[in-house]
Coordinates of C-alpha atoms and ligand atoms in Angstrom, one line a residue:
X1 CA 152.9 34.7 161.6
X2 CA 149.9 32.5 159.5
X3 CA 151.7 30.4 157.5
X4 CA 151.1 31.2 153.6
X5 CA 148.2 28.0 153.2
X6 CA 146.6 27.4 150.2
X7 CA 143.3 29.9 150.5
X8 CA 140.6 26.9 150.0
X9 CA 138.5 25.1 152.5
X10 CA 139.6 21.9 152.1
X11 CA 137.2 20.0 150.3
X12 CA 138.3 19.0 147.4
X13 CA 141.4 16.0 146.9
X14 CA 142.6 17.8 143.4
X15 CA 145.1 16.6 140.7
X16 CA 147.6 19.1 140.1
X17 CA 146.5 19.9 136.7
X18 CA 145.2 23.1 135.7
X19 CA 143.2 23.6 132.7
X20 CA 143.2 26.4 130.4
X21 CA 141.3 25.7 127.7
X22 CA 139.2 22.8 125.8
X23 CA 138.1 22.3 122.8
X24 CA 135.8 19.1 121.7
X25 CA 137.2 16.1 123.7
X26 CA 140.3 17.8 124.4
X27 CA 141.6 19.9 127.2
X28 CA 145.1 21.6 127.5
X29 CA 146.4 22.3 130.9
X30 CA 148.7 25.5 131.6
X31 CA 151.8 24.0 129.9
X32 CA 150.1 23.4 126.9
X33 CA 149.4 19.5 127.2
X34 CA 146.8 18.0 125.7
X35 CA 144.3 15.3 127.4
X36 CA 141.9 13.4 126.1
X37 CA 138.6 13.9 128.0
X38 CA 136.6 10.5 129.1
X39 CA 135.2 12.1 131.6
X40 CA 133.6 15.4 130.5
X41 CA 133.8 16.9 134.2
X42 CA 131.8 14.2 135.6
X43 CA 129.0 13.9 133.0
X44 CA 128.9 17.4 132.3
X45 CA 130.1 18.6 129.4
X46 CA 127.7 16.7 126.8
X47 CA 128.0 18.2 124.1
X48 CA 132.0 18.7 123.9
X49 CA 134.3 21.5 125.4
X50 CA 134.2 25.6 123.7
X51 CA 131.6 24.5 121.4
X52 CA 130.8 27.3 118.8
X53 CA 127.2 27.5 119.5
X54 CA 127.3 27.1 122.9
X55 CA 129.6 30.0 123.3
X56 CA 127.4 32.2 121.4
X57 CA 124.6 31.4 122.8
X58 CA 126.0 32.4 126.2
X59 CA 127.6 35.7 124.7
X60 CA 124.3 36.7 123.1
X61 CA 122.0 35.9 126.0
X62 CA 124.9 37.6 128.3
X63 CA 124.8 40.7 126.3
X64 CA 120.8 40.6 125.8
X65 CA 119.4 39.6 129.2
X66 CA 120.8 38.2 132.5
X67 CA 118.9 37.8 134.9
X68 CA 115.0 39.2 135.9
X69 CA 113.7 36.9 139.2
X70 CA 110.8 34.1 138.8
X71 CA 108.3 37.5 139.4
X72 CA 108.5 37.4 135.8
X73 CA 108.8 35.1 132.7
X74 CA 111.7 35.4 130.2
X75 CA 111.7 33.6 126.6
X76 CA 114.9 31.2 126.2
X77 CA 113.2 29.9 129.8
X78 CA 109.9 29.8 128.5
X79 CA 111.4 27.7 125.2
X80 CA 113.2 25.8 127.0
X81 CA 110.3 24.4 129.2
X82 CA 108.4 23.8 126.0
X83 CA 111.5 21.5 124.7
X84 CA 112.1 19.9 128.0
X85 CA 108.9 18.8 128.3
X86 CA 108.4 17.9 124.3
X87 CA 111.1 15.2 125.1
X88 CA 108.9 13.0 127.0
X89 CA 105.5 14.0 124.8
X90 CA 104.4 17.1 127.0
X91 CA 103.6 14.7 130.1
X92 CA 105.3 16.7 132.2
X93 CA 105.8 20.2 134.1
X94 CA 109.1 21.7 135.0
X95 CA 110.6 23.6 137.6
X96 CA 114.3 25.0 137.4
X97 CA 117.0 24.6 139.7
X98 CA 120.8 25.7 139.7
X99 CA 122.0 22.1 140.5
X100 CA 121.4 18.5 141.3
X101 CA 121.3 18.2 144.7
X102 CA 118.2 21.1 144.6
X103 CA 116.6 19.3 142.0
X104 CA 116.4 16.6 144.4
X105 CA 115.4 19.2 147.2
X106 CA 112.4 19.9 144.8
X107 CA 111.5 16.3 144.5
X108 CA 111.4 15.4 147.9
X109 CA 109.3 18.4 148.9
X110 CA 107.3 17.6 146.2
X111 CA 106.3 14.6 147.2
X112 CA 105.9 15.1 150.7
X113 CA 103.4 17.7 149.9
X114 CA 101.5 15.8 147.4
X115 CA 101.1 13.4 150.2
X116 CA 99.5 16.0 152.0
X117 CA 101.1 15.8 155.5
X118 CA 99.6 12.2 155.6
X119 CA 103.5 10.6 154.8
X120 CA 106.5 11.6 154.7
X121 CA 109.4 8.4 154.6
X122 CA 111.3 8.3 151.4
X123 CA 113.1 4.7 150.6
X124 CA 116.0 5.3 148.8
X125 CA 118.7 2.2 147.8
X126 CA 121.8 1.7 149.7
X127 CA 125.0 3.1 147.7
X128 CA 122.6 6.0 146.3
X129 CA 123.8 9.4 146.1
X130 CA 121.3 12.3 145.3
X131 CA 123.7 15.7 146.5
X132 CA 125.2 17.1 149.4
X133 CA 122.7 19.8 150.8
X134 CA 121.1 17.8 153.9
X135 CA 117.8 16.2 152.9
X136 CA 120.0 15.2 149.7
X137 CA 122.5 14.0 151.6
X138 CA 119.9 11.8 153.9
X139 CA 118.7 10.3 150.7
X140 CA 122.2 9.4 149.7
X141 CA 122.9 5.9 150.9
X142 CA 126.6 6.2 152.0
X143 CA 126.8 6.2 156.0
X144 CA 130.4 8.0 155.4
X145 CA 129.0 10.8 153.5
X146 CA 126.7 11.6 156.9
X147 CA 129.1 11.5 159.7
X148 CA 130.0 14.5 161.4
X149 CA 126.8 16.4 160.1
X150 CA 123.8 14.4 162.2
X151 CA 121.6 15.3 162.9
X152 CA 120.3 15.0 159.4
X153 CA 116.8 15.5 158.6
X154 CA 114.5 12.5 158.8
X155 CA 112.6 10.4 157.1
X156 CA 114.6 8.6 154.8
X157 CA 115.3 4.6 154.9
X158 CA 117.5 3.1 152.9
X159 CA 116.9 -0.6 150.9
X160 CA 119.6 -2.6 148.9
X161 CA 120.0 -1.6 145.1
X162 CA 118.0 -4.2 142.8
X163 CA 116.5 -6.5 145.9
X164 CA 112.9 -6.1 145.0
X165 CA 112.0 -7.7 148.7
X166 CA 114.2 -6.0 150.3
X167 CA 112.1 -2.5 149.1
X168 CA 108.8 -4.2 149.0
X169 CA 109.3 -4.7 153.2
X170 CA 110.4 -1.6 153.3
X171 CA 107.7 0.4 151.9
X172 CA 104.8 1.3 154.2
X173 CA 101.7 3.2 155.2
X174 CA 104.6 6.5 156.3
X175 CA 106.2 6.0 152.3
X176 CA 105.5 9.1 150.5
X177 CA 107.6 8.2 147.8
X178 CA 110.7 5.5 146.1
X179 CA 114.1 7.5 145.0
X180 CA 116.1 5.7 142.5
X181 CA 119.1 6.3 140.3
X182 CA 117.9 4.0 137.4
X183 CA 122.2 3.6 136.9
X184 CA 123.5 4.3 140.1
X185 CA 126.5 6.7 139.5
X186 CA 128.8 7.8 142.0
X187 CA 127.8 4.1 143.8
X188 CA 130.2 3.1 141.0
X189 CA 128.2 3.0 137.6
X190 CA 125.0 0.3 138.8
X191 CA 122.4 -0.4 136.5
X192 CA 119.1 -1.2 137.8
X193 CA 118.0 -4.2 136.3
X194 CA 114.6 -3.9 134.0
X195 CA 112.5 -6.5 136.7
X196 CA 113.7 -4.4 139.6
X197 CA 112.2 -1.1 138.0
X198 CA 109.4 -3.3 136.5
X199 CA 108.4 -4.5 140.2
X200 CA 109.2 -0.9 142.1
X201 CA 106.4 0.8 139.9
X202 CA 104.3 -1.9 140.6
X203 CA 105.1 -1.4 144.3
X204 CA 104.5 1.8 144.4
X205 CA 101.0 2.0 142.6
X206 CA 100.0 -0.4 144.5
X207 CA 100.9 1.2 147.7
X208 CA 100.2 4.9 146.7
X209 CA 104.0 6.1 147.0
X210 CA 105.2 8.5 144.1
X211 CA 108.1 7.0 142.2
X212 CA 111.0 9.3 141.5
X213 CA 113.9 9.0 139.7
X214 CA 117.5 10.9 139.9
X215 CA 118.6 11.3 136.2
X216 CA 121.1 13.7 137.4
X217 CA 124.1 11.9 135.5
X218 CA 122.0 9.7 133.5
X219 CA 119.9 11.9 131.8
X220 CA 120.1 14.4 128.4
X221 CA 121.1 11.6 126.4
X222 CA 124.1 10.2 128.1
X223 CA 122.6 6.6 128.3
X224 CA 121.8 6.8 124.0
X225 CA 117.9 8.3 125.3
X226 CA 116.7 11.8 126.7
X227 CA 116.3 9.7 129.7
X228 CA 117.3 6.8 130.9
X229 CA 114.0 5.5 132.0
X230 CA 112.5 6.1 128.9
X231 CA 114.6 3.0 127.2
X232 CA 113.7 1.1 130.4
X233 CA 110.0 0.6 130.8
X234 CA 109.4 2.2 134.0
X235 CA 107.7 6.1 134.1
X236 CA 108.4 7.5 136.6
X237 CA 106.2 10.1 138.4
X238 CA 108.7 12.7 139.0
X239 CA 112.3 12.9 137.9
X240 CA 115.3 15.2 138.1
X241 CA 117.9 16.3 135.5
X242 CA 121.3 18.8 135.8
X243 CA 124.7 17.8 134.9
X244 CA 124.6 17.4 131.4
X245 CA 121.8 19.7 130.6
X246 CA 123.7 23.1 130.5
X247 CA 127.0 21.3 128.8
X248 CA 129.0 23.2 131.7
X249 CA 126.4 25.8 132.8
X250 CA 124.8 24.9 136.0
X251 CA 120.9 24.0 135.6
X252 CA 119.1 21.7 136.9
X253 CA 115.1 20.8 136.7
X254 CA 112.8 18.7 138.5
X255 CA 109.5 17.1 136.0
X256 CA 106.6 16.3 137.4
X257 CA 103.9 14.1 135.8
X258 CA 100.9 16.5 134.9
X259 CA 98.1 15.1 136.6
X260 CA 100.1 15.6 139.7
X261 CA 101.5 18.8 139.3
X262 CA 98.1 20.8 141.0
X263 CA 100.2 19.5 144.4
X264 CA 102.8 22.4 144.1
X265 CA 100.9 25.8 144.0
X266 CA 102.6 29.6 144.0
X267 CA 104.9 29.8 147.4
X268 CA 105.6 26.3 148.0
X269 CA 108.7 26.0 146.6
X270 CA 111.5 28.8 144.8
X271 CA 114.3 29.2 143.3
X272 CA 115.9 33.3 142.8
X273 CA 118.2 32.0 140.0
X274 CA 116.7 28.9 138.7
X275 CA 115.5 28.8 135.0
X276 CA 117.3 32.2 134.5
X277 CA 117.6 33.2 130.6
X278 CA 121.8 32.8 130.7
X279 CA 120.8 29.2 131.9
X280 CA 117.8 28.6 130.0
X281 CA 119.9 29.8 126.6
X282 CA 122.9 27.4 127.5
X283 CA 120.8 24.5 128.1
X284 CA 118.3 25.1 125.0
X285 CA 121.7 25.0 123.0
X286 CA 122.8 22.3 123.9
X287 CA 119.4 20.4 123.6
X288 CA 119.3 21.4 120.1
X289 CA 123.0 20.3 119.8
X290 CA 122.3 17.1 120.5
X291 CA 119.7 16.6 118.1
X292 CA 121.6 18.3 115.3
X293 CA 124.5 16.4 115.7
X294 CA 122.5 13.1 116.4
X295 CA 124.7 12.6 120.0
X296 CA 121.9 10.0 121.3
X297 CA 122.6 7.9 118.5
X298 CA 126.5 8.4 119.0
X299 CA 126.6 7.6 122.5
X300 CA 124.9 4.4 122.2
X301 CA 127.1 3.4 119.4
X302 CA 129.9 4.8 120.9
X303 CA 129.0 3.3 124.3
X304 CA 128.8 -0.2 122.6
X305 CA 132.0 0.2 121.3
X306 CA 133.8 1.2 124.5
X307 CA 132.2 -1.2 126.5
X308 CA 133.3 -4.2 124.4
X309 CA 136.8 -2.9 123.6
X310 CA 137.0 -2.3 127.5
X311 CA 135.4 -5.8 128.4
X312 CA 138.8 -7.5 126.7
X313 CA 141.4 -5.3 128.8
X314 CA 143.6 -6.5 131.7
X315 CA 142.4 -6.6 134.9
X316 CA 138.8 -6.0 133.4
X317 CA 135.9 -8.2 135.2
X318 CA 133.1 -6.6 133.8
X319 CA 131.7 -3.0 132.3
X320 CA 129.0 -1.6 133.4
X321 CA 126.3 1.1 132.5
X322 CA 124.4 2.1 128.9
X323 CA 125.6 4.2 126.1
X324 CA 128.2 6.7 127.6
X325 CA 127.7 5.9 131.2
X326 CA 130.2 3.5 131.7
X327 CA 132.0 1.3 135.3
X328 CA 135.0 -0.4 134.5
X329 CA 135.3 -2.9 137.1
X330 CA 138.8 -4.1 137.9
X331 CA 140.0 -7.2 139.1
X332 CA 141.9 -5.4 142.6
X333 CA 142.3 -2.0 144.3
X334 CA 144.2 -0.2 141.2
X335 CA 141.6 2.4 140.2
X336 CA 142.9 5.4 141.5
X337 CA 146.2 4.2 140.4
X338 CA 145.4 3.6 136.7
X339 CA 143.4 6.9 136.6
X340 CA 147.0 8.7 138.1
X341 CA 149.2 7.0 135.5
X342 CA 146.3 7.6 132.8
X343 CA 146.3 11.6 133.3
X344 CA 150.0 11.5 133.3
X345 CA 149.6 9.8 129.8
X346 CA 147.0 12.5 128.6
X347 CA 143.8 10.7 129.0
X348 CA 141.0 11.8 131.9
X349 CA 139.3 9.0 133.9
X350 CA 137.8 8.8 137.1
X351 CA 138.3 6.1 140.1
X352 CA 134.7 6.3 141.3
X353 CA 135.5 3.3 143.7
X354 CA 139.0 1.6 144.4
X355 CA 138.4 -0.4 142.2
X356 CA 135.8 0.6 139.4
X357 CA 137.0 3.2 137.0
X358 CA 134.3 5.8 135.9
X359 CA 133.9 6.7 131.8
X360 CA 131.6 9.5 130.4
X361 CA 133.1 11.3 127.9
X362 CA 131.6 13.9 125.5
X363 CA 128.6 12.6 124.1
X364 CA 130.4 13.8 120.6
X365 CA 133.6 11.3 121.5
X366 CA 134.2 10.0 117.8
X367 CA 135.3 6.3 117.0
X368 CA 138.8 7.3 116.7
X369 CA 138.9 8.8 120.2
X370 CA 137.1 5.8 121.8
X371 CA 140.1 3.7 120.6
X372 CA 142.7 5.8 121.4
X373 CA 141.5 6.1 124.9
X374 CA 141.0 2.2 125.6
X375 CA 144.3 1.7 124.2
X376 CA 146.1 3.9 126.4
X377 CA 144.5 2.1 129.2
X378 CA 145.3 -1.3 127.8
X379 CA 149.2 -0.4 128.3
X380 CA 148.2 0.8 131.7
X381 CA 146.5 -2.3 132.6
X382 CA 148.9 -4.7 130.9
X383 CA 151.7 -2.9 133.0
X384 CA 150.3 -3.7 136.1
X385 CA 151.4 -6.9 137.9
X386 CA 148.5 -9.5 139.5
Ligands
PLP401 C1 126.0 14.8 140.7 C2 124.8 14.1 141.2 C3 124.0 14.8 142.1 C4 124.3 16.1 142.7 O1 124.3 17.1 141.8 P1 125.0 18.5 142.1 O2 124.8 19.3 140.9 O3 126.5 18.2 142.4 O4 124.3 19.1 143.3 C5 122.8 14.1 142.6 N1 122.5 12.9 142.1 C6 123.3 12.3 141.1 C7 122.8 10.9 140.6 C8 124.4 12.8 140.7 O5 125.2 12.2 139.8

């Protein structure tokens, strides 16, 4: 007889919390606890759990219009490419994904083909991550992440994060194109530093390589901007967006700088889902969310806050990131252990290395919140020996 097994494939190492509802910052599990949310389902949830607006959007569009295929246009899609691209002065073109890691897809086949079969190499930096379909996952600089599913496609080298020389020697006459995370995320919350960005545009104008950035977790106003490059000094020619865009719906879009967008012409690339109107109504919500209730402005003063009260903890060495993009790095190998005992004690961190905790709340976390959450972790911290 099969033994009774739980019926997932395995992929997941879960907490054995499950969530009911949310509401804000807030989530209550099946027994009715309540957590405080600093993480926001990994830089998802931007603009705070069951919002009002959100909901109805959703419910509205749901009962309206579902779905109709890219043979046609629909309107919240068609407004929503407007606003997307009003965000960084109608410079660029869109295309709509479901995710991340095909937002990425769409960049690096975009790039190839504006290269017109005449390169191909992608140099990404060491520590990356870009998604786990397999040309994302050859741009993603983490040897574990590869093994067991070589071989992977080619054409993608890897160079260390913020060593200008070591990129500049890596870039050649087969470079197509630079893929950055301006913060590195799941590397463990890694800001690029301005003079690194400064020089890899240089770099690549010089050399003819497209520069693209992954603003998967960075971007829709997480970092206190639209997009992180945008308070950084460095445009970049193409750049992807998903997890906060939808606030929990999945969408995702690649931009392209307009003078290059003639490169991708009807057939070259598709999505049967992508800029749907559910989608396209979720994320135009919570766009307009984020102005109304001034969230960029909040999660750079929010950010500041955090990262200072943090900065003075236990155990601290150093915080990491912009605005509500935060890496707590920690003295020894207790992340996963703090983020355990924190979760017991109602409050939601991540341990995105063994020893750097991950922060990214709501981009609506108030004052109030903030503190309670760093002080929660302050007993953690001060309870732990070293
Ligand atoms: C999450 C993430 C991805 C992958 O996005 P999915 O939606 O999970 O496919 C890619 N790049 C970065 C920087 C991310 O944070």
């Amino acid at each position: 007889m099969m033994e009774a097994a739980s019926p997932f494939l395995n992929t997941y190492k879960r907490f054995p919390v499950t969530f009911l509802r949310g509401e804000g910052v807030h989530l209550f599990d099946t027994a009715g606890k309540e957590y405080l949310d600093l993480l926001a389902g990994i830089a998802v949830v931007s603009i705070g759990h069951a919002h009002p607006k959100l909901a109805k959007a959703i419910a509205t569009q749901a009962s309206q219009l579902i779905h109709t295929s890219n043979l046609f246009s629909n309107e919240p899609n068609i407004q929503l490419a407007a606003k997307l691209t009003s965000l960084v002065d109608g410079t660029f073109r869109v295309f709509f994904s479901n995710s991340g890691t095909e937002a990425i897809e769409c960049a690096i086949k975009f790039a190839r083909k504006a290269a017109a079969g005449k390169r191909s190499t992608v140099v990404c930096a060491e520590r990356s991550f870009h998604g786990r379909t397999l040309a994302a996952l050859a741009a993603t600089g983490q040897p574990q992440k590869w093994k067991g599913f070589e071989p992977l496609p080619a054409g993608f080298v890897h160079a260390r994060f913020n060593d200008l020389k070591h990129f500049e020697e890596s870039i050649d006459d087969s470079t197509c194109a630079v893929l950055l995370e301006p913060i590195q995320g799941e590397g463990g919350v890694y800001p690029a530093t301005l003079e690194f960005l400064a020089g890899i545009r240089k770099l690549c104008d010089e050399r003819g390589a497209l520069l693209l950035f992954d603003e998967i977790q960075s971007g829709c106003g997480r970092t206190g901007s639209w997009f992180s490059w945008q308070q950084l000094g460095a445009r970049p020619d193409v750049f992807v967006t998903a997890k906060g865009l939808g606030g929990g719906f999945p969408i995702g879009c690649c931009l392209v700088s307009h003078e290059l967008s003639h490169h991708f012409q009807p057939g070259d690339h598709g999505s049967t889902f992508g800029g749907g109107p559910l989608a396209s109504a979720a994320a135009l919500t919570v766009l307009s969310v984020i102005e109304e209730e001034g969230l960029l402005e909040n999660s750079k003063e929010i950010g500041a806050l955090l990262a200072e009260e943090l900065q003075s903890l236990p155990h601290v060495l150093e915080v990491r990131g912009r605005g509500l993009m935060l890496g707590v790095q920690l003295d020894s190998d207790i992340a996963a252990q703090v983020t355990t005992q924190a979760l017991e004690m109602g409050v939601i961190i991540n341990a995105v290395a063994s020893s750097t905790l991950r922060i990214t709340p709501p981009l609506c976390l108030s004052e109030k919140d903030a503190l309670h959450g760093v002080s929660v972790l302050g007993d953690i911290l001060s309870n732990i020996q070293g």
